Amino acid sequence: MTIHKSFPITIVAIAVFYCNAIIQAQGPVHLPATKSDDFAQFTSGHSGTASLEQLQEQMDAQSEEIADLSSALKQKLDPGVSGATMKIVGRVHADYWGFPNTSPGVDDLEGGDPQNRLGFRRVRFGVRGTLPVNMEYRIEMEFAGGNATEFRDAWLGWNDLPVLQTLLIGNQKRPYGLDHLNSSRYNVFLERPFVIESFNQDCRRLGVQSYGISEDQSWNWRYGVFNQRLIQDEGNYTNDHLQLEVAARLANTIWYDKASAGRGYAHWAVSGTTAYPDGSTGGDNGPVGPDQNEARFRHRPEARSASRWLDTGRIDGADNYQLLGLESVLNVGPLQLVGEYENVWLDRDPGAGGDLHFHGGYVYASYFLTGEHMPWNRRSGTIGRIKPFENFFLVRTSDGQCGTGLGAWQLGVRYSYADFNDLDILGGIGESVTFGLNWFWTPNARMQFTWIHGSIDNNSGNSGDYDIVGTRLMVDF
C-alpha cells in the first residue's frame, strides 16, 4: 500500500468554477430537441443553469465524502512528509524440523540427540518508501526471536546520483553469495548452502554501498565498505579496531529472452572482499560481544539446529583474508541450473600459525512440473517472484461443490560441499544432498518441503551422518 498526496477536492472546485464561468458568460443553455422521451422528460422545465446547479450539489457532496475518507486514511497511515511515500512490508515463515536419523558423532556436535523443532523461522514487519527529492529508506524488524527482537534492513539512501547511481547507508546485505542476495521469499530451498552462510553469516552488515546498472540492464554492480560485526541484536559496534572490509560484485545477464518475457536467460557474476579482522583478540576464550575477533566461519547443517555443526572457531592472529566467489545461472523455461563456488585465503600474524585456505560450493537443478519459470531481476542480478499460471484455491460453489486451482509445483535437488579444515583449524568438512518440493498457492504464499542427507567429517574428531526433514508455510506482503 503506497500513499501519495492527491487533490480530488481541488480538481472538483476547478471544474465547477469553469462551468459556472461559461454559464454566466453565455446565459441559460437550452438543450436541442431529442427523440428520446426519457431525456426530454429529464430536461423538461429545467434551464441549463438549474441542471448545472444540481450537478454541482452532487459533486460537492461527493467531494465531502472523498475528503472525509482521505482524512480517515491519514489518521491510520501517513508518511508524515509532503511528497513522501510509504509501503508496509512483511513476511511470516513457520517451520517444522525433524531429525529421523543422526549418528553419534553428529549428536556430539549438537550437544546431544538433535530435537525436533516447531516455530517461526522469520516474522518480519517493516516499512519502506521514498522522501523528496531523491531519497529512499527501509526499516524492517525481526520478531521470530520472541523477546529478542532484532532489526534486519535498516538504511537510508539516495537515487539518481552521478556515477554512484544509488547509494545506501546502513544495515544491508554484503555483495557476495547469490543465494544470500536472493530473498528468502523466492529461494528454492528452505536454508542456504554451507559455504554461502558460513562466509557471509546473516549477510547484513553496517556499511556504505553503491548500486549501479548499465542502460541495457545487461550489467549490474554493487560495491561498498562494511564493518564485519553483526550488530542487528546490539545496535552498535565498539572497538578501536574497526574490522573493516571492502566488498564488491560484478554481474552480467549474458542472455535474456525478451520474446518469452524472460523464460530464458543466463547469468554469471564474480564477487569478493578484502577484510581486516581483529585477530589479536581472537580465541574462543577471548572477549565476548562487540570486541570479538570476527575471523570465524560456521554454519548449521543447512537446517535449523541448536548448534553449528561446521565451525572454525575464532582464528587467533588473523591479520586479513580475501574472498573470491563465482556464480552462474542458466534458465530454460521451467528448468533452472545454478552453481556457486567460493574461496577464502586467510593470512595470520607471524607466530600464530600458517596461512589458511577454506572453500566450498553448491550446484542445484529445479523444475516446475506445472510449466512456470523462475523470473530474473536484471537490475539486481537475482531471482524474482514466482507467479503461478493458476492460483490454488478451494471454495464452495453455489451448487455445493468445491472449486480448486492447482497452483505451481516445483521440484529441486541440490549438492553442497564445504571444507573448513586446514592446518591446525578443524572446522569440519560438510557434504549434503537436499531434495525440495515447493507448492506455490499464489505469488505471495507457498509451502516448502525438504529432505537432507548429509555428513560432517573431521570436526575436531567428530564425524557422522544425518537425515533431516523440514516443512515451511510462508506468506509475504
Short mmCIF file of C-alpha atoms in Angstrom, two decimals:
data_model
loop_
_atom_site.label_atom_id
_atom_site.label_comp_id
_atom_site.label_asym_id
_atom_site.label_seq_id
_atom_site.Cartn_x
_atom_site.Cartn_y
_atom_site.Cartn_z
CA MET A 1 0.00 0.00 0.00
CA THR A 2 1.75 3.17 -1.30
CA ILE A 3 0.32 6.52 -0.16
CA HIS A 4 0.55 9.58 -2.38
CA LYS A 5 -0.83 13.08 -1.82
CA SER A 6 -3.90 13.69 -4.04
CA PHE A 7 -6.12 16.67 -4.62
CA PRO A 8 -9.62 15.47 -5.62
CA ILE A 9 -11.39 18.46 -3.99
CA THR A 10 -9.21 20.94 -5.87
CA ILE A 11 -9.98 19.26 -9.19
CA VAL A 12 -13.72 19.32 -8.49
CA ALA A 13 -13.59 23.02 -7.50
CA ILE A 14 -11.77 23.97 -10.70
CA ALA A 15 -14.31 22.08 -12.81
CA VAL A 16 -17.27 23.76 -11.08
CA PHE A 17 -15.67 27.23 -11.33
CA TYR A 18 -15.03 26.74 -15.04
CA CYS A 19 -18.61 25.59 -15.76
CA ASN A 20 -20.12 28.50 -13.81
CA ALA A 21 -17.95 30.97 -15.73
CA ILE A 22 -19.32 29.63 -19.03
CA ILE A 23 -22.94 29.87 -17.84
CA GLN A 24 -22.54 33.42 -16.59
CA ALA A 25 -20.92 34.48 -19.87
CA GLN A 26 -23.39 32.80 -22.24
CA GLY A 27 -26.66 32.81 -20.28
CA PRO A 28 -29.01 29.85 -19.90
CA VAL A 29 -28.25 26.81 -22.02
CA HIS A 30 -31.18 25.14 -23.83
CA LEU A 31 -30.61 21.61 -24.99
CA PRO A 32 -31.79 20.75 -28.51
CA ALA A 33 -34.84 18.59 -29.04
CA THR A 34 -34.31 14.86 -28.95
CA LYS A 35 -36.33 11.84 -29.86
CA SER A 36 -35.57 10.21 -26.51
CA ASP A 37 -38.62 10.52 -24.25
CA ASP A 38 -36.53 9.82 -21.18
CA PHE A 39 -34.05 12.58 -21.98
CA ALA A 40 -36.86 15.03 -22.88
CA GLN A 41 -38.57 14.31 -19.58
CA PHE A 42 -35.31 14.91 -17.74
CA THR A 43 -34.69 18.28 -19.40
CA SER A 44 -38.30 19.48 -19.44
CA GLY A 45 -38.85 22.65 -17.39
CA HIS A 46 -35.16 22.94 -16.40
CA SER A 47 -32.69 25.50 -17.60
CA GLY A 48 -29.05 24.64 -18.20
CA THR A 49 -28.17 26.63 -15.08
CA ALA A 50 -30.57 24.64 -12.91
CA SER A 51 -29.19 21.33 -14.20
CA LEU A 52 -25.65 22.51 -13.57
CA GLU A 53 -26.56 23.58 -10.04
CA GLN A 54 -27.90 20.07 -9.33
CA LEU A 55 -24.72 18.58 -10.75
CA GLN A 56 -22.64 20.93 -8.63
CA GLU A 57 -24.53 19.90 -5.49
CA GLN A 58 -23.88 16.23 -6.24
CA MET A 59 -20.21 16.91 -6.88
CA ASP A 60 -19.93 18.91 -3.67
CA ALA A 61 -21.46 16.04 -1.71
CA GLN A 62 -19.07 13.54 -3.29
CA SER A 63 -16.16 15.87 -2.62
CA GLU A 64 -17.08 15.96 1.06
CA GLU A 65 -17.20 12.15 1.18
CA ILE A 66 -13.79 11.95 -0.52
CA ALA A 67 -12.38 14.50 1.94
CA ASP A 68 -13.73 12.52 4.90
CA LEU A 69 -12.27 9.28 3.54
CA SER A 70 -8.90 10.92 2.89
CA SER A 71 -8.84 12.34 6.42
CA ALA A 72 -9.66 8.96 7.94
CA LEU A 73 -6.92 7.28 5.88
CA LYS A 74 -4.34 9.84 7.01
CA GLN A 75 -5.18 9.10 10.62
CA LYS A 76 -4.44 5.40 10.03
CA LEU A 77 -1.25 5.70 7.95
CA ASP A 78 0.66 8.74 6.77
CA PRO A 79 4.32 9.05 5.79
CA GLY A 80 4.40 12.35 7.66
CA VAL A 81 6.20 14.32 4.95
CA SER A 82 4.64 16.02 1.96
CA GLY A 83 5.60 14.22 -1.23
CA ALA A 84 6.79 11.10 0.62
CA THR A 85 5.63 7.52 0.08
CA MET A 86 5.45 4.60 2.49
CA LYS A 87 4.84 0.91 1.89
CA ILE A 88 4.24 -1.77 4.53
CA VAL A 89 6.27 -4.95 4.06
CA GLY A 90 6.48 -8.21 5.98
CA ARG A 91 6.79 -11.98 5.91
CA VAL A 92 5.89 -14.96 8.10
CA HIS A 93 7.77 -18.28 7.85
CA ALA A 94 6.52 -21.08 10.13
CA ASP A 95 8.79 -24.17 10.28
CA TYR A 96 8.87 -27.78 11.39
CA TRP A 97 12.19 -29.65 11.51
CA GLY A 98 12.70 -33.32 12.32
CA PHE A 99 15.87 -35.44 12.72
CA PRO A 100 14.90 -39.04 11.93
CA ASN A 101 18.47 -40.29 11.72
CA THR A 102 21.73 -38.99 13.24
CA SER A 103 24.93 -40.82 14.13
CA PRO A 104 26.73 -40.46 17.50
CA GLY A 105 29.36 -38.10 16.06
CA VAL A 106 26.63 -35.71 14.89
CA ASP A 107 24.92 -35.98 18.27
CA ASP A 108 28.17 -34.77 19.86
CA LEU A 109 28.24 -31.77 17.53
CA GLU A 110 24.68 -30.89 18.58
CA GLY A 111 25.45 -31.43 22.27
CA GLY A 112 23.01 -34.33 22.47
CA ASP A 113 20.39 -36.05 20.38
CA PRO A 114 19.00 -33.37 17.97
CA GLN A 115 15.45 -32.48 18.97
CA ASN A 116 12.55 -31.80 16.63
CA ARG A 117 11.73 -28.12 16.28
CA LEU A 118 8.47 -26.26 15.67
CA GLY A 119 8.30 -22.48 15.50
CA PHE A 120 8.83 -19.34 13.48
CA ARG A 121 11.88 -19.01 11.26
CA ARG A 122 11.03 -15.43 10.29
CA VAL A 123 8.40 -12.95 11.47
CA ARG A 124 9.28 -9.64 9.87
CA PHE A 125 7.44 -6.37 9.64
CA GLY A 126 8.59 -3.01 8.39
CA VAL A 127 8.16 -0.06 6.10
CA ARG A 128 9.99 1.31 3.10
CA GLY A 129 9.43 4.32 0.90
CA THR A 130 10.77 7.48 -0.65
CA LEU A 131 11.44 11.02 0.51
CA PRO A 132 11.68 14.15 -1.65
CA VAL A 133 13.61 14.72 -3.79
CA ASN A 134 15.59 11.54 -4.45
CA MET A 135 15.89 9.73 -1.10
CA GLU A 136 14.64 6.30 -0.01
CA TYR A 137 14.55 4.39 3.27
CA ARG A 138 13.75 1.00 4.77
CA ILE A 139 13.26 -0.31 8.31
CA GLU A 140 12.44 -3.98 8.88
CA MET A 141 12.24 -5.71 12.27
CA GLU A 142 12.57 -9.41 13.07
CA PHE A 143 10.20 -10.76 15.76
CA ALA A 144 10.91 -14.50 15.41
CA GLY A 145 13.25 -14.36 18.41
CA GLY A 146 10.41 -13.56 20.82
CA ASN A 147 11.67 -11.04 23.36
CA ALA A 148 14.99 -10.84 21.49
CA THR A 149 13.74 -8.51 18.75
CA GLU A 150 16.31 -7.53 16.12
CA PHE A 151 16.44 -5.33 13.04
CA ARG A 152 17.34 -6.54 9.56
CA ASP A 153 17.33 -3.96 6.75
CA ALA A 154 17.77 -0.50 8.25
CA TRP A 155 19.08 2.07 5.83
CA LEU A 156 18.62 5.41 4.10
CA GLY A 157 19.88 6.35 0.69
CA TRP A 158 19.84 8.44 -2.47
CA ASN A 159 18.85 7.60 -6.06
CA ASP A 160 19.82 9.03 -9.47
CA LEU A 161 23.25 10.14 -8.32
CA PRO A 162 26.04 10.84 -10.81
CA VAL A 163 28.48 7.91 -11.05
CA LEU A 164 27.23 6.21 -7.84
CA GLN A 165 23.61 5.88 -9.14
CA THR A 166 22.09 4.51 -5.87
CA LEU A 167 23.89 4.92 -2.54
CA LEU A 168 22.64 3.27 0.67
CA ILE A 169 23.97 3.83 4.20
CA GLY A 170 23.01 1.44 6.99
CA ASN A 171 22.44 -2.25 7.66
CA GLN A 172 22.26 -4.03 4.29
CA LYS A 173 23.39 -7.20 2.52
CA ARG A 174 27.08 -7.60 1.76
CA PRO A 175 27.54 -8.13 -2.01
CA TYR A 176 28.67 -11.76 -2.24
CA GLY A 177 26.87 -15.08 -2.47
CA LEU A 178 23.94 -15.23 -4.93
CA ASP A 179 21.92 -17.46 -2.62
CA HIS A 180 22.16 -14.76 0.07
CA LEU A 181 21.44 -11.89 -2.30
CA ASN A 182 18.28 -13.73 -3.35
CA SER A 183 15.41 -13.02 -0.99
CA SER A 184 14.31 -15.85 1.32
CA ARG A 185 10.84 -15.22 -0.16
CA TYR A 186 11.97 -16.66 -3.51
CA ASN A 187 14.74 -19.20 -2.85
CA VAL A 188 14.14 -22.80 -3.91
CA PHE A 189 15.35 -24.43 -0.67
CA LEU A 190 14.46 -23.71 2.95
CA GLU A 191 18.01 -22.95 4.11
CA ARG A 192 21.12 -21.67 2.36
CA PRO A 193 24.17 -23.83 1.47
CA PHE A 194 27.15 -24.44 3.79
CA VAL A 195 29.63 -22.13 2.13
CA ILE A 196 27.23 -19.24 1.42
CA GLU A 197 26.09 -18.87 5.03
CA SER A 198 29.49 -19.65 6.56
CA PHE A 199 31.41 -16.99 4.62
CA ASN A 200 28.61 -14.42 4.96
CA GLN A 201 26.77 -15.26 8.18
CA ASP A 202 23.38 -13.49 8.25
CA CYS A 203 24.74 -11.41 5.31
CA ARG A 204 23.72 -7.91 6.56
CA ARG A 205 26.30 -5.52 7.97
CA LEU A 206 26.55 -1.81 8.73
CA GLY A 207 28.10 -0.12 5.72
CA VAL A 208 28.00 2.23 2.76
CA GLN A 209 27.24 0.66 -0.62
CA SER A 210 26.72 1.85 -4.19
CA TYR A 211 24.38 0.04 -6.62
CA GLY A 212 24.60 0.52 -10.39
CA ILE A 213 23.21 -0.85 -13.65
CA SER A 214 24.00 -0.36 -17.33
CA GLU A 215 21.48 1.27 -19.66
CA ASP A 216 20.59 -2.02 -21.37
CA GLN A 217 20.32 -3.80 -17.97
CA SER A 218 22.83 -6.46 -19.05
CA TRP A 219 25.37 -5.42 -16.37
CA ASN A 220 24.86 -4.56 -12.72
CA TRP A 221 27.29 -3.97 -9.89
CA ARG A 222 27.49 -3.08 -6.23
CA TYR A 223 30.45 -2.19 -4.03
CA GLY A 224 30.99 -0.76 -0.58
CA VAL A 225 32.75 -0.64 2.77
CA PHE A 226 31.39 -2.56 5.78
CA ASN A 227 32.07 -3.27 9.43
CA GLN A 228 32.36 -7.04 9.97
CA ARG A 229 30.44 -7.21 13.24
CA LEU A 230 26.83 -8.45 13.15
CA ILE A 231 25.15 -5.65 15.13
CA GLN A 232 21.45 -6.28 14.41
CA ASP A 233 20.97 -7.51 18.00
CA GLU A 234 23.40 -4.99 19.55
CA GLY A 235 22.69 -1.75 17.72
CA ASN A 236 26.28 -0.52 17.56
CA TYR A 237 29.92 -1.56 17.34
CA THR A 238 32.52 -0.62 19.97
CA ASN A 239 36.18 -1.39 19.34
CA ASP A 240 39.24 0.70 18.46
CA HIS A 241 39.86 -1.81 15.66
CA LEU A 242 37.11 -1.04 13.10
CA GLN A 243 37.36 -4.53 11.48
CA LEU A 244 36.51 -3.08 8.08
CA GLU A 245 36.13 -4.85 4.76
CA VAL A 246 35.83 -3.69 1.15
CA ALA A 247 33.47 -5.84 -0.92
CA ALA A 248 32.09 -5.82 -4.48
CA ARG A 249 30.12 -7.82 -7.05
CA LEU A 250 30.01 -7.52 -10.84
CA ALA A 251 27.17 -9.39 -12.57
CA ASN A 252 26.20 -9.92 -16.19
CA THR A 253 22.93 -11.19 -17.64
CA ILE A 254 24.61 -12.62 -20.70
CA TRP A 255 21.34 -13.79 -22.28
CA TYR A 256 17.76 -12.68 -21.70
CA ASP A 257 14.93 -13.82 -23.97
CA LYS A 258 12.63 -10.80 -24.20
CA ALA A 259 10.32 -12.55 -26.66
CA SER A 260 9.26 -15.04 -23.97
CA ALA A 261 9.16 -12.40 -21.20
CA GLY A 262 12.32 -13.78 -19.63
CA ARG A 263 11.56 -17.53 -19.63
CA GLY A 264 15.10 -17.99 -20.89
CA TYR A 265 18.23 -16.31 -19.51
CA ALA A 266 21.81 -16.86 -18.44
CA HIS A 267 23.83 -15.07 -15.77
CA TRP A 268 27.33 -15.02 -14.36
CA ALA A 269 28.98 -12.93 -11.67
CA VAL A 270 32.21 -12.53 -9.75
CA SER A 271 32.36 -11.18 -6.20
CA GLY A 272 34.88 -10.74 -3.46
CA THR A 273 36.08 -8.97 -0.37
CA THR A 274 39.23 -7.94 1.44
CA ALA A 275 38.65 -7.97 5.20
CA TYR A 276 40.74 -6.97 8.22
CA PRO A 277 39.53 -8.72 11.40
CA ASP A 278 40.89 -8.07 14.88
CA GLY A 279 42.85 -11.28 15.16
CA SER A 280 44.82 -10.08 18.18
CA THR A 281 41.83 -10.66 20.47
CA GLY A 282 40.81 -13.99 18.99
CA GLY A 283 40.28 -17.33 20.60
CA ASP A 284 37.12 -18.91 21.94
CA ASN A 285 38.13 -17.81 25.45
CA GLY A 286 38.73 -14.21 24.39
CA PRO A 287 36.45 -11.20 24.78
CA VAL A 288 32.74 -11.53 24.12
CA GLY A 289 30.33 -9.10 22.44
CA PRO A 290 31.45 -6.28 20.15
CA ASP A 291 35.16 -6.74 20.97
CA GLN A 292 35.31 -10.24 19.46
CA ASN A 293 37.60 -11.16 16.59
CA GLU A 294 35.38 -11.57 13.51
CA ALA A 295 37.57 -14.15 11.76
CA ARG A 296 35.20 -17.09 12.18
CA PHE A 297 33.27 -19.24 9.68
CA ARG A 298 30.41 -21.52 10.74
CA HIS A 299 27.02 -22.89 9.76
CA ARG A 300 24.26 -25.26 10.82
CA PRO A 301 23.53 -28.41 8.74
CA GLU A 302 21.52 -26.38 6.16
CA ALA A 303 18.62 -26.78 8.59
CA ARG A 304 17.61 -25.31 11.96
CA SER A 305 19.60 -26.96 14.72
CA ALA A 306 20.67 -25.88 18.20
CA SER A 307 24.37 -25.54 17.32
CA ARG A 308 26.62 -25.02 14.32
CA TRP A 309 27.97 -28.32 13.03
CA LEU A 310 30.69 -26.64 10.97
CA ASP A 311 32.75 -24.13 12.97
CA THR A 312 36.32 -22.89 12.65
CA GLY A 313 36.11 -21.04 15.97
CA ARG A 314 37.66 -17.58 16.21
CA ILE A 315 41.01 -17.78 14.45
CA ASP A 316 43.84 -16.33 16.56
CA GLY A 317 46.22 -14.00 14.79
CA ALA A 318 44.00 -13.44 11.75
CA ASP A 319 45.51 -10.39 10.06
CA ASN A 320 43.40 -10.28 6.88
CA TYR A 321 41.53 -12.51 4.48
CA GLN A 322 40.35 -12.36 0.88
CA LEU A 323 37.23 -13.94 -0.55
CA LEU A 324 36.58 -14.73 -4.21
CA GLY A 325 33.23 -16.05 -5.40
CA LEU A 326 31.99 -17.21 -8.80
CA GLU A 327 28.34 -17.78 -9.69
CA SER A 328 26.30 -18.82 -12.71
CA VAL A 329 22.65 -19.37 -13.63
CA LEU A 330 21.03 -20.93 -16.70
CA ASN A 331 17.23 -20.90 -17.03
CA VAL A 332 15.32 -22.50 -19.90
CA GLY A 333 11.56 -22.36 -19.33
CA PRO A 334 10.66 -24.41 -16.22
CA LEU A 335 14.25 -25.70 -15.78
CA GLN A 336 16.88 -23.80 -13.81
CA LEU A 337 20.54 -24.73 -13.17
CA VAL A 338 22.57 -22.76 -10.59
CA GLY A 339 26.10 -23.08 -9.25
CA GLU A 340 28.42 -21.12 -6.93
CA TYR A 341 31.96 -21.60 -5.65
CA GLU A 342 33.75 -19.51 -3.02
CA ASN A 343 37.29 -19.42 -1.63
CA VAL A 344 38.77 -17.69 1.41
CA TRP A 345 42.50 -17.17 1.87
CA LEU A 346 43.39 -16.03 5.39
CA ASP A 347 46.77 -14.61 6.43
CA ARG A 348 47.87 -14.95 10.07
CA ASP A 349 50.35 -12.91 12.05
CA PRO A 350 53.89 -14.35 12.47
CA GLY A 351 53.92 -16.96 15.22
CA ALA A 352 50.15 -17.53 15.08
CA GLY A 353 50.39 -20.32 12.52
CA GLY A 354 50.46 -20.77 8.78
CA ASP A 355 48.12 -19.15 6.30
CA LEU A 356 44.79 -20.88 5.70
CA HIS A 357 42.53 -21.76 2.79
CA PHE A 358 38.82 -22.62 3.12
CA HIS A 359 36.49 -23.29 0.20
CA GLY A 360 33.21 -24.78 -0.94
CA GLY A 361 30.30 -24.56 -3.33
CA TYR A 362 26.99 -25.99 -4.48
CA VAL A 363 25.00 -26.81 -7.59
CA TYR A 364 21.26 -27.26 -7.93
CA ALA A 365 18.62 -28.01 -10.51
CA SER A 366 14.96 -27.07 -10.19
CA TYR A 367 11.98 -27.79 -12.42
CA PHE A 368 8.36 -26.59 -12.47
CA LEU A 369 6.01 -29.51 -13.05
CA THR A 370 3.25 -27.03 -13.92
CA GLY A 371 5.32 -25.13 -16.50
CA GLU A 372 6.12 -21.83 -14.73
CA HIS A 373 9.62 -20.36 -14.63
CA MET A 374 11.87 -18.57 -12.15
CA PRO A 375 11.77 -14.84 -13.06
CA TRP A 376 15.04 -12.92 -13.23
CA ASN A 377 15.63 -9.39 -11.96
CA ARG A 378 18.22 -7.89 -14.30
CA ARG A 379 18.58 -4.75 -12.18
CA SER A 380 19.90 -6.69 -9.18
CA GLY A 381 21.14 -9.94 -10.76
CA THR A 382 18.88 -12.08 -8.54
CA ILE A 383 15.81 -14.29 -8.92
CA GLY A 384 12.35 -12.74 -8.65
CA ARG A 385 8.82 -13.57 -7.53
CA ILE A 386 7.26 -16.75 -8.91
CA LYS A 387 3.76 -16.30 -10.36
CA PRO A 388 1.64 -19.47 -10.77
CA PHE A 389 -0.30 -19.82 -14.00
CA GLU A 390 -3.27 -20.67 -11.77
CA ASN A 391 -3.57 -19.78 -8.11
CA PHE A 392 -4.52 -22.54 -5.70
CA PHE A 393 -7.95 -22.10 -4.17
CA LEU A 394 -10.61 -24.22 -2.51
CA VAL A 395 -14.06 -22.63 -2.27
CA ARG A 396 -17.65 -23.84 -2.09
CA THR A 397 -19.69 -23.03 -5.21
CA SER A 398 -23.40 -22.28 -5.46
CA ASP A 399 -24.27 -25.92 -6.17
CA GLY A 400 -22.41 -27.12 -3.09
CA GLN A 401 -19.34 -28.37 -4.97
CA CYS A 402 -15.78 -27.23 -4.36
CA GLY A 403 -13.74 -25.41 -6.98
CA THR A 404 -9.96 -25.81 -6.99
CA GLY A 405 -6.91 -24.31 -8.63
CA LEU A 406 -3.68 -26.27 -8.97
CA GLY A 407 -1.14 -23.60 -8.04
CA ALA A 408 2.50 -24.10 -9.10
CA TRP A 409 4.60 -27.18 -8.24
CA GLN A 410 8.39 -27.16 -8.29
CA LEU A 411 10.99 -29.89 -7.64
CA GLY A 412 14.60 -29.18 -6.71
CA VAL A 413 17.78 -31.12 -5.87
CA ARG A 414 21.00 -29.58 -4.51
CA TYR A 415 24.50 -30.86 -3.82
CA SER A 416 26.51 -28.81 -1.31
CA TYR A 417 30.13 -29.06 -0.12
CA ALA A 418 32.39 -27.06 2.22
CA ASP A 419 35.91 -27.67 3.56
CA PHE A 420 36.90 -25.71 6.67
CA ASN A 421 39.84 -27.93 7.65
CA ASP A 422 43.34 -26.58 7.14
CA LEU A 423 46.49 -26.99 9.26
CA ASP A 424 45.50 -26.60 12.92
CA ILE A 425 41.98 -25.30 12.18
CA LEU A 426 39.46 -28.16 12.11
CA GLY A 427 36.15 -26.52 11.26
CA GLY A 428 34.90 -29.65 9.53
CA ILE A 429 34.07 -30.88 6.06
CA GLY A 430 30.39 -30.81 5.20
CA GLU A 431 28.67 -32.62 2.34
CA SER A 432 24.95 -32.94 1.67
CA VAL A 433 22.25 -33.70 -0.86
CA THR A 434 18.94 -31.84 -0.47
CA PHE A 435 15.64 -32.68 -2.14
CA GLY A 436 12.98 -29.98 -2.18
CA LEU A 437 9.33 -29.63 -3.18
CA ASN A 438 7.60 -26.25 -3.41
CA TRP A 439 3.86 -25.74 -3.74
CA PHE A 440 3.04 -22.14 -4.65
CA TRP A 441 -0.55 -21.25 -3.76
CA THR A 442 -0.26 -17.65 -5.01
CA PRO A 443 2.68 -15.33 -5.78
CA ASN A 444 2.70 -14.43 -2.05
CA ALA A 445 2.11 -17.79 -0.35
CA ARG A 446 3.56 -21.30 -0.59
CA MET A 447 4.52 -24.49 1.24
CA GLN A 448 8.04 -25.93 1.15
CA PHE A 449 9.16 -29.49 1.89
CA THR A 450 12.74 -30.71 2.17
CA TRP A 451 14.76 -33.83 2.94
CA ILE A 452 18.50 -33.59 3.59
CA HIS A 453 21.03 -36.42 3.69
CA GLY A 454 24.48 -35.27 4.75
CA SER A 455 27.71 -35.90 6.60
CA ILE A 456 30.20 -33.96 8.72
CA ASP A 457 33.81 -35.21 8.77
CA ASN A 458 36.80 -34.41 10.95
CA ASN A 459 35.33 -31.60 13.02
CA SER A 460 37.76 -31.76 15.96
CA GLY A 461 37.40 -35.54 15.92
CA ASN A 462 33.59 -35.60 15.49
CA SER A 463 32.22 -37.18 12.34
CA GLY A 464 28.88 -38.64 11.35
CA ASP A 465 25.90 -38.83 9.02
CA TYR A 466 22.41 -37.41 9.34
CA ASP A 467 18.97 -37.19 7.77
CA ILE A 468 16.76 -34.15 8.30
CA VAL A 469 13.25 -33.29 7.12
CA GLY A 470 11.70 -29.83 7.09
CA THR A 471 8.46 -28.07 6.21
CA ARG A 472 7.69 -24.37 5.92
CA LEU A 473 4.48 -22.39 5.49
CA MET A 474 5.20 -18.90 4.26
CA VAL A 475 3.45 -15.68 3.23
CA ASP A 476 4.80 -12.23 2.44
CA PHE A 477 3.34 -8.85 1.62
#
